[in-house]
Tab-separated table of N, CA and C in Angstrom:
chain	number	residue	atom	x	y	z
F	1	UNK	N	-60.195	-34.241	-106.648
F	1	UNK	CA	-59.834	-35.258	-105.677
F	1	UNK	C	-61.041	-35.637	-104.838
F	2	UNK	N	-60.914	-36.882	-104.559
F	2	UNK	CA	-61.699	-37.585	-103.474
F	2	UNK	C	-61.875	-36.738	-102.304
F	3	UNK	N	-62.983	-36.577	-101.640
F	3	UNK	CA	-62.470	-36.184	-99.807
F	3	UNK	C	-61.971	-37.788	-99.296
F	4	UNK	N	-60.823	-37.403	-98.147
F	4	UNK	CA	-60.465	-38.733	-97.722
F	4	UNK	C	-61.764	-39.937	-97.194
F	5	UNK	N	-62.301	-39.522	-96.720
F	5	UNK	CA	-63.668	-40.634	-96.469
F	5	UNK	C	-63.868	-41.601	-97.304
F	6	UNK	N	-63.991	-40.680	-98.685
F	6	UNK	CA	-64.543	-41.523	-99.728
F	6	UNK	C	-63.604	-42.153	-100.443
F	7	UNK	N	-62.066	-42.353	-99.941
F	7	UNK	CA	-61.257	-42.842	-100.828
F	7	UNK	C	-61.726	-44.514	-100.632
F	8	UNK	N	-61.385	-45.614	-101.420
F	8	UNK	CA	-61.445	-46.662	-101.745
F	8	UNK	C	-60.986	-47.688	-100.055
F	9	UNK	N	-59.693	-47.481	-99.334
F	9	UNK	CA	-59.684	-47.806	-98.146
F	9	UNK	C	-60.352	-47.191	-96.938
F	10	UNK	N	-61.203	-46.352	-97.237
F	10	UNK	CA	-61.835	-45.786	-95.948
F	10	UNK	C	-63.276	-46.729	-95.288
F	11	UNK	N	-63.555	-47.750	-96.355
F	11	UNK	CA	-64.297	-48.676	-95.881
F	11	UNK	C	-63.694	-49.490	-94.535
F	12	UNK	N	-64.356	-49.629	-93.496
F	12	UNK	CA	-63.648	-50.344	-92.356
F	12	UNK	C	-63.554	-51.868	-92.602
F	13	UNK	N	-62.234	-52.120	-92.270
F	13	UNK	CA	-61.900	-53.398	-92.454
F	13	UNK	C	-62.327	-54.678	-91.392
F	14	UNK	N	-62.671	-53.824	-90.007
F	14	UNK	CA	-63.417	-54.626	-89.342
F	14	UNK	C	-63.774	-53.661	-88.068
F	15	UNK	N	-64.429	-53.669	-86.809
F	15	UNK	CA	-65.073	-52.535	-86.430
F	15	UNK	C	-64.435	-51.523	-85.890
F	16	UNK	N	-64.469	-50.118	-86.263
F	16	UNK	CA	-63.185	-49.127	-85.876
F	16	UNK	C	-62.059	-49.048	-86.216
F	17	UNK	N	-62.204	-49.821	-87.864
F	17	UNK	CA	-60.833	-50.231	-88.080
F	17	UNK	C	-61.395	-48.980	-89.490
F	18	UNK	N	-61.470	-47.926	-90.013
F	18	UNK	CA	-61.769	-47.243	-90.985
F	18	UNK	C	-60.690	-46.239	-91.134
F	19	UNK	N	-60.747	-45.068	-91.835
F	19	UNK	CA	-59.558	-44.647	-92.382
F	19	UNK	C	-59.098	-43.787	-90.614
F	20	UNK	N	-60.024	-43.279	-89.887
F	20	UNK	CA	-59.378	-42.456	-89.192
F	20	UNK	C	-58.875	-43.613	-87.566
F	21	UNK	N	-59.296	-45.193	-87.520
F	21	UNK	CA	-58.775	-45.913	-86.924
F	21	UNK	C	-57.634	-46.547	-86.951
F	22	UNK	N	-56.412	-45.907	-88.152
F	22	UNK	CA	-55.393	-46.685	-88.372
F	22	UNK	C	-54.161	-46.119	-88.011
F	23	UNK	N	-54.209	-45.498	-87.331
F	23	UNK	CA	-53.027	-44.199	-86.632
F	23	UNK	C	-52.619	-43.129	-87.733
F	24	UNK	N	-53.048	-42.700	-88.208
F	24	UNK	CA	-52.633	-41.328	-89.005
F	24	UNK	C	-53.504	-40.586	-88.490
F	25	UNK	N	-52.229	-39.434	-87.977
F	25	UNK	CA	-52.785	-38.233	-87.386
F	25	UNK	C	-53.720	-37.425	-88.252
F	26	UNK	N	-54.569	-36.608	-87.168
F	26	UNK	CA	-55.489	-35.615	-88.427
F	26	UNK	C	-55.248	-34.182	-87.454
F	27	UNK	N	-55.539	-33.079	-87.798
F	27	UNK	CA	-55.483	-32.007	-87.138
F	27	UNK	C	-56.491	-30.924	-87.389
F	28	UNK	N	-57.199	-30.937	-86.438
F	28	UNK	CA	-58.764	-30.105	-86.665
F	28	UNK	C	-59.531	-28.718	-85.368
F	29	UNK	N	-59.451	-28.236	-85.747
F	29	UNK	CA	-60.095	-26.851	-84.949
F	29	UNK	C	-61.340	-27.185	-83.996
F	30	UNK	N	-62.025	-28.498	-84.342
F	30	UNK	CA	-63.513	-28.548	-84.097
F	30	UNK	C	-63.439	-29.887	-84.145
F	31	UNK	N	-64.706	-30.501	-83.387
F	31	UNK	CA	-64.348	-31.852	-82.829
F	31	UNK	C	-64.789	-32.054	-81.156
F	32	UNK	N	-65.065	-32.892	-81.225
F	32	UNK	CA	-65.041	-33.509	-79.613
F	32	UNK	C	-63.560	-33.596	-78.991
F	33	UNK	N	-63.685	-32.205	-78.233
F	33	UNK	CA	-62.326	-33.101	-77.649
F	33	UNK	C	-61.200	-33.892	-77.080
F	34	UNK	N	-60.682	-34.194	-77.178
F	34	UNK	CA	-59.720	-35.966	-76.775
F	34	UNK	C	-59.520	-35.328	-75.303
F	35	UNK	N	-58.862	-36.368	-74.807
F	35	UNK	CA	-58.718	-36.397	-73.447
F	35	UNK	C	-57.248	-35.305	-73.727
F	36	UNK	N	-57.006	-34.271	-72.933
F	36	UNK	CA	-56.033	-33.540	-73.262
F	36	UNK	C	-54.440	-34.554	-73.257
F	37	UNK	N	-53.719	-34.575	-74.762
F	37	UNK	CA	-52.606	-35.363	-74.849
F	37	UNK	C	-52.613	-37.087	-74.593
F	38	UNK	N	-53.869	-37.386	-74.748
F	38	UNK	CA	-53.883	-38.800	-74.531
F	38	UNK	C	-54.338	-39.346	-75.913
F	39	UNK	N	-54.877	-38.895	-76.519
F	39	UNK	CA	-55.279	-39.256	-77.753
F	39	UNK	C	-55.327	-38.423	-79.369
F	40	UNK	N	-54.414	-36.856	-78.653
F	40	UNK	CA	-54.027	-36.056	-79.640
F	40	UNK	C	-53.900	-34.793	-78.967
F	41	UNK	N	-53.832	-33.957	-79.496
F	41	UNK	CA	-53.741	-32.538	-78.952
F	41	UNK	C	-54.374	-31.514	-79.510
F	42	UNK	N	-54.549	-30.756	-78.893
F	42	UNK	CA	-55.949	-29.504	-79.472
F	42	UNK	C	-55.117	-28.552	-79.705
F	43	UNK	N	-55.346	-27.820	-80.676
F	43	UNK	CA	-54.214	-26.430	-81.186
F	43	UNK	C	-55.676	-25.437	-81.809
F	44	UNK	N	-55.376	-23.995	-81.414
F	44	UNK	CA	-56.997	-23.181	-81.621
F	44	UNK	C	-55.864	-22.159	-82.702
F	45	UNK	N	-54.595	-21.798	-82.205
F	45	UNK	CA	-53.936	-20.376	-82.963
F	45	UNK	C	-52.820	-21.422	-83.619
F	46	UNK	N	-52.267	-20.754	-84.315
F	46	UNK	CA	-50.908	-21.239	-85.107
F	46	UNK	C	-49.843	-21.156	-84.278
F	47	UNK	N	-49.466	-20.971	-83.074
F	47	UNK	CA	-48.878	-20.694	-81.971
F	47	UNK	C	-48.495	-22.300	-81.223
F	48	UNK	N	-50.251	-22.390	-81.337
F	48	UNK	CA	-50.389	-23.881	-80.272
F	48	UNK	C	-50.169	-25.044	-81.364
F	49	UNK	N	-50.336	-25.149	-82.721
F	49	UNK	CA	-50.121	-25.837	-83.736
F	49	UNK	C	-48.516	-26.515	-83.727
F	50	UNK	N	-47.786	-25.227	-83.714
F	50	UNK	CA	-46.575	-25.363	-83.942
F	50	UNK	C	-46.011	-25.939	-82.194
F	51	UNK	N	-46.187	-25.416	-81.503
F	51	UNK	CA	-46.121	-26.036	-80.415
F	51	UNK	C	-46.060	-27.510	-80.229
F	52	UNK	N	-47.334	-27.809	-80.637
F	52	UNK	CA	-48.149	-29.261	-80.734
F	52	UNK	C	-47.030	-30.014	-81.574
F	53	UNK	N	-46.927	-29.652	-82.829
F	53	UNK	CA	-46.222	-30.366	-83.715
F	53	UNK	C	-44.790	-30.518	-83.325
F	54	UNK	N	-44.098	-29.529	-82.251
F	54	UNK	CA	-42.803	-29.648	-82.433
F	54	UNK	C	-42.826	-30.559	-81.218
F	55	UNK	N	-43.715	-30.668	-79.813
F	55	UNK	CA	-43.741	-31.652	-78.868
F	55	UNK	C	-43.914	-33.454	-79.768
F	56	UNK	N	-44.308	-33.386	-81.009
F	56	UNK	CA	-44.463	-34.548	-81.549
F	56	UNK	C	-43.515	-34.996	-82.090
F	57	UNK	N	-42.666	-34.007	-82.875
F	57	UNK	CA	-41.731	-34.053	-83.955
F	57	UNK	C	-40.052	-33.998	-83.082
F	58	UNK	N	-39.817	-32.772	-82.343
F	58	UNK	CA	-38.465	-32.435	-81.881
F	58	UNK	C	-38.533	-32.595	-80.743
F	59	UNK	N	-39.213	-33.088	-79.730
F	59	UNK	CA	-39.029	-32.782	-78.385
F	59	UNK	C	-38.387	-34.894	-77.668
F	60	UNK	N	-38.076	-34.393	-76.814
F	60	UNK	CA	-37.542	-35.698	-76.409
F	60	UNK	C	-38.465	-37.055	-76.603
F	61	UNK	N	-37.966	-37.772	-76.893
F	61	UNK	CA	-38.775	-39.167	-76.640
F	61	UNK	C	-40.286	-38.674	-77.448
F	62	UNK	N	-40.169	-37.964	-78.827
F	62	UNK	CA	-41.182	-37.814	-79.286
F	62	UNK	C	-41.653	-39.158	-79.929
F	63	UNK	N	-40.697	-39.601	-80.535
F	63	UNK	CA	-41.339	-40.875	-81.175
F	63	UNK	C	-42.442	-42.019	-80.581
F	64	UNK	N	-41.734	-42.130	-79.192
F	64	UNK	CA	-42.701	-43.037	-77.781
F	64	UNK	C	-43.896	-42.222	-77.415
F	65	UNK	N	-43.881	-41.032	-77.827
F	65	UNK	CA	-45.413	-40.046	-77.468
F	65	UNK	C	-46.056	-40.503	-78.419
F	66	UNK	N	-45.522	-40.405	-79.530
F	66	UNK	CA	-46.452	-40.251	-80.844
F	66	UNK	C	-46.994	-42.040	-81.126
F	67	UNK	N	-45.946	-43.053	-81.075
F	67	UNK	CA	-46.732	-44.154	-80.576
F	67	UNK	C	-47.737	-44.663	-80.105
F	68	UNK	N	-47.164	-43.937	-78.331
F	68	UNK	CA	-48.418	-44.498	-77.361
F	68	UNK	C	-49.468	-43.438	-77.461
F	69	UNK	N	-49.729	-42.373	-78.419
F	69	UNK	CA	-51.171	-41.193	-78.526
F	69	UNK	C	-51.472	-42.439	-79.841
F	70	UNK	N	-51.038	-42.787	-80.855
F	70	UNK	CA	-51.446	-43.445	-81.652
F	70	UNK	C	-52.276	-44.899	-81.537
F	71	UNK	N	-51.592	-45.580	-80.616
F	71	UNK	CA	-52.201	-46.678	-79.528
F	71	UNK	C	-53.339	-46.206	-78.912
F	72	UNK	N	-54.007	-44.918	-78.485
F	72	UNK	CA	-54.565	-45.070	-77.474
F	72	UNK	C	-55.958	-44.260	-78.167
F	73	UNK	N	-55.288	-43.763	-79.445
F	73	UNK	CA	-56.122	-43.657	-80.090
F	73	UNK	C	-57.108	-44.735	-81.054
F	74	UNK	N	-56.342	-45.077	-81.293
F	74	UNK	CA	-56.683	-46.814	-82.093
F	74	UNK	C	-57.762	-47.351	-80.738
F	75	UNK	N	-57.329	-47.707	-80.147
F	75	UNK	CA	-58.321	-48.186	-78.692
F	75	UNK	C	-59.774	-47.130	-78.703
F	76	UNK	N	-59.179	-46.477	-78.520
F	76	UNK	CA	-60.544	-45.149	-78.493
F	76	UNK	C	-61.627	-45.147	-79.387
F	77	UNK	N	-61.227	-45.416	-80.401
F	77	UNK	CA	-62.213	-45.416	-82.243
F	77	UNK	C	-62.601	-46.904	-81.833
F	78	UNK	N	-62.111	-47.822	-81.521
F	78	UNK	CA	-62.525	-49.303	-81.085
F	78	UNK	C	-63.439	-49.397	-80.641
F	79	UNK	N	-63.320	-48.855	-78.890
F	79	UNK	CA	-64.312	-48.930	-78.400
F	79	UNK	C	-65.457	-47.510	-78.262
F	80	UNK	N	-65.478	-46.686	-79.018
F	80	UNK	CA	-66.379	-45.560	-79.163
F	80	UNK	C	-67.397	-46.005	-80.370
F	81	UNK	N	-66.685	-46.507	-81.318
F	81	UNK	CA	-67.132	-46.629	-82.783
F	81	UNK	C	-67.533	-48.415	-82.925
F	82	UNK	N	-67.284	-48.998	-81.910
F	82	UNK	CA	-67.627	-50.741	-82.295
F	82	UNK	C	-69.250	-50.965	-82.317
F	83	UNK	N	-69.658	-51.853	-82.894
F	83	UNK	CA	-70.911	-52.454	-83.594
F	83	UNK	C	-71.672	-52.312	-81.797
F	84	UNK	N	-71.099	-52.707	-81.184
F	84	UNK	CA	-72.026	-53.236	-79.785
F	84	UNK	C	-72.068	-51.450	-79.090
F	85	UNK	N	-71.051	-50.749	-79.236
F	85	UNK	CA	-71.779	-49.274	-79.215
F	85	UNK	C	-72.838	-48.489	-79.830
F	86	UNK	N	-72.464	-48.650	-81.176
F	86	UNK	CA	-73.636	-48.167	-81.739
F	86	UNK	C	-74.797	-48.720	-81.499
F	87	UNK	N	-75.000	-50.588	-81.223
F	87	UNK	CA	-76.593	-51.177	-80.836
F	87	UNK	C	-76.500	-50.364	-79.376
F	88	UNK	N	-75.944	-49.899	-78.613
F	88	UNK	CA	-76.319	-49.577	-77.035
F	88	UNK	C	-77.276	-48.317	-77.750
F	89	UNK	N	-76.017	-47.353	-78.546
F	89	UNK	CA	-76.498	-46.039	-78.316
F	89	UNK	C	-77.900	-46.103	-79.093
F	90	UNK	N	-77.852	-46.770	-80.181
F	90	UNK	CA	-79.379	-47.278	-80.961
F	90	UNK	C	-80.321	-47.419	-80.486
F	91	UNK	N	-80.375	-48.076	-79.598
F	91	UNK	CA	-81.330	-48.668	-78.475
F	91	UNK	C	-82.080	-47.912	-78.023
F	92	UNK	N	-80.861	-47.405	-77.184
F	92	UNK	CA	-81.207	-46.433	-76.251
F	92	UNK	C	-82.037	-45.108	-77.069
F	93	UNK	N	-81.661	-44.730	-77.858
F	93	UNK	CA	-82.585	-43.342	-78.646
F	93	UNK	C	-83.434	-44.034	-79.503
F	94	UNK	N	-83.786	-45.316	-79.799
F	94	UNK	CA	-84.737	-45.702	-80.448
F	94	UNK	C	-85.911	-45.603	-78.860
F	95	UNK	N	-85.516	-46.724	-77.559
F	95	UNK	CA	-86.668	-46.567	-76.748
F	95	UNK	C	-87.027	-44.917	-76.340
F	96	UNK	N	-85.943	-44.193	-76.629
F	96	UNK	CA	-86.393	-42.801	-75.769
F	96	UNK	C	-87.669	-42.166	-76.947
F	97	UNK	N	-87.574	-42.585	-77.672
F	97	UNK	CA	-88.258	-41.339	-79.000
F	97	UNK	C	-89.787	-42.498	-79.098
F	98	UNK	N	-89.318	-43.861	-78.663
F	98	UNK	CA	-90.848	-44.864	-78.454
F	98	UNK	C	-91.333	-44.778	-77.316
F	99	UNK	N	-91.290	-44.016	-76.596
F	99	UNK	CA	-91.365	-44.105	-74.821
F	99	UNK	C	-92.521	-42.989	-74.804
């Protein structure tokens, strides 16, 4: 199998729009992490996993969580990952390393 990256839609369709900008959750040990519950949730033991998953899955008004973390994630990859970020951050470590 492919790693997901390299599947055929992981090309971005327009900026921040790539496989991990389209609201499907991912779940990872390591990572920068999100603003706590605003843009996903951090789980370290199988304890906090299941936790995590059942606040998404069984807990009240999970569906409107899992929405608006999906929304706000989409926003996040937008503006972290858009063309005019990367020229800032470019820039900026191109003049520091010419300086």
């Amino acid at each position: 199998d492919a790693a997901p990256d390299a599947a055929p839609d992981a090309a971005p369709d327009a900026a921040g729009e790539g496989r991990r900008g389209r609201g499907r959750p991912a779940a990872s040990p390591t990572g920068t992490p999100p603003p706590r519950g605003k843009v996903g949730l951090l789980a370290a033991t199988e304890r906090e996993y299941t936790e995590a998953l059942a606040q998404l899955t069984l807990a009240p008004r999970a569906a409107q969580r899992r929405a608006a973390m999906a929304a706000a994630a989409r926003e996040s990859v937008a503006t972290r990952f858009s063309n005019e970020a990367f020229a800032q951050a470019f820039c900026a470590e191109a003049g520091r390393l010419l300086a």
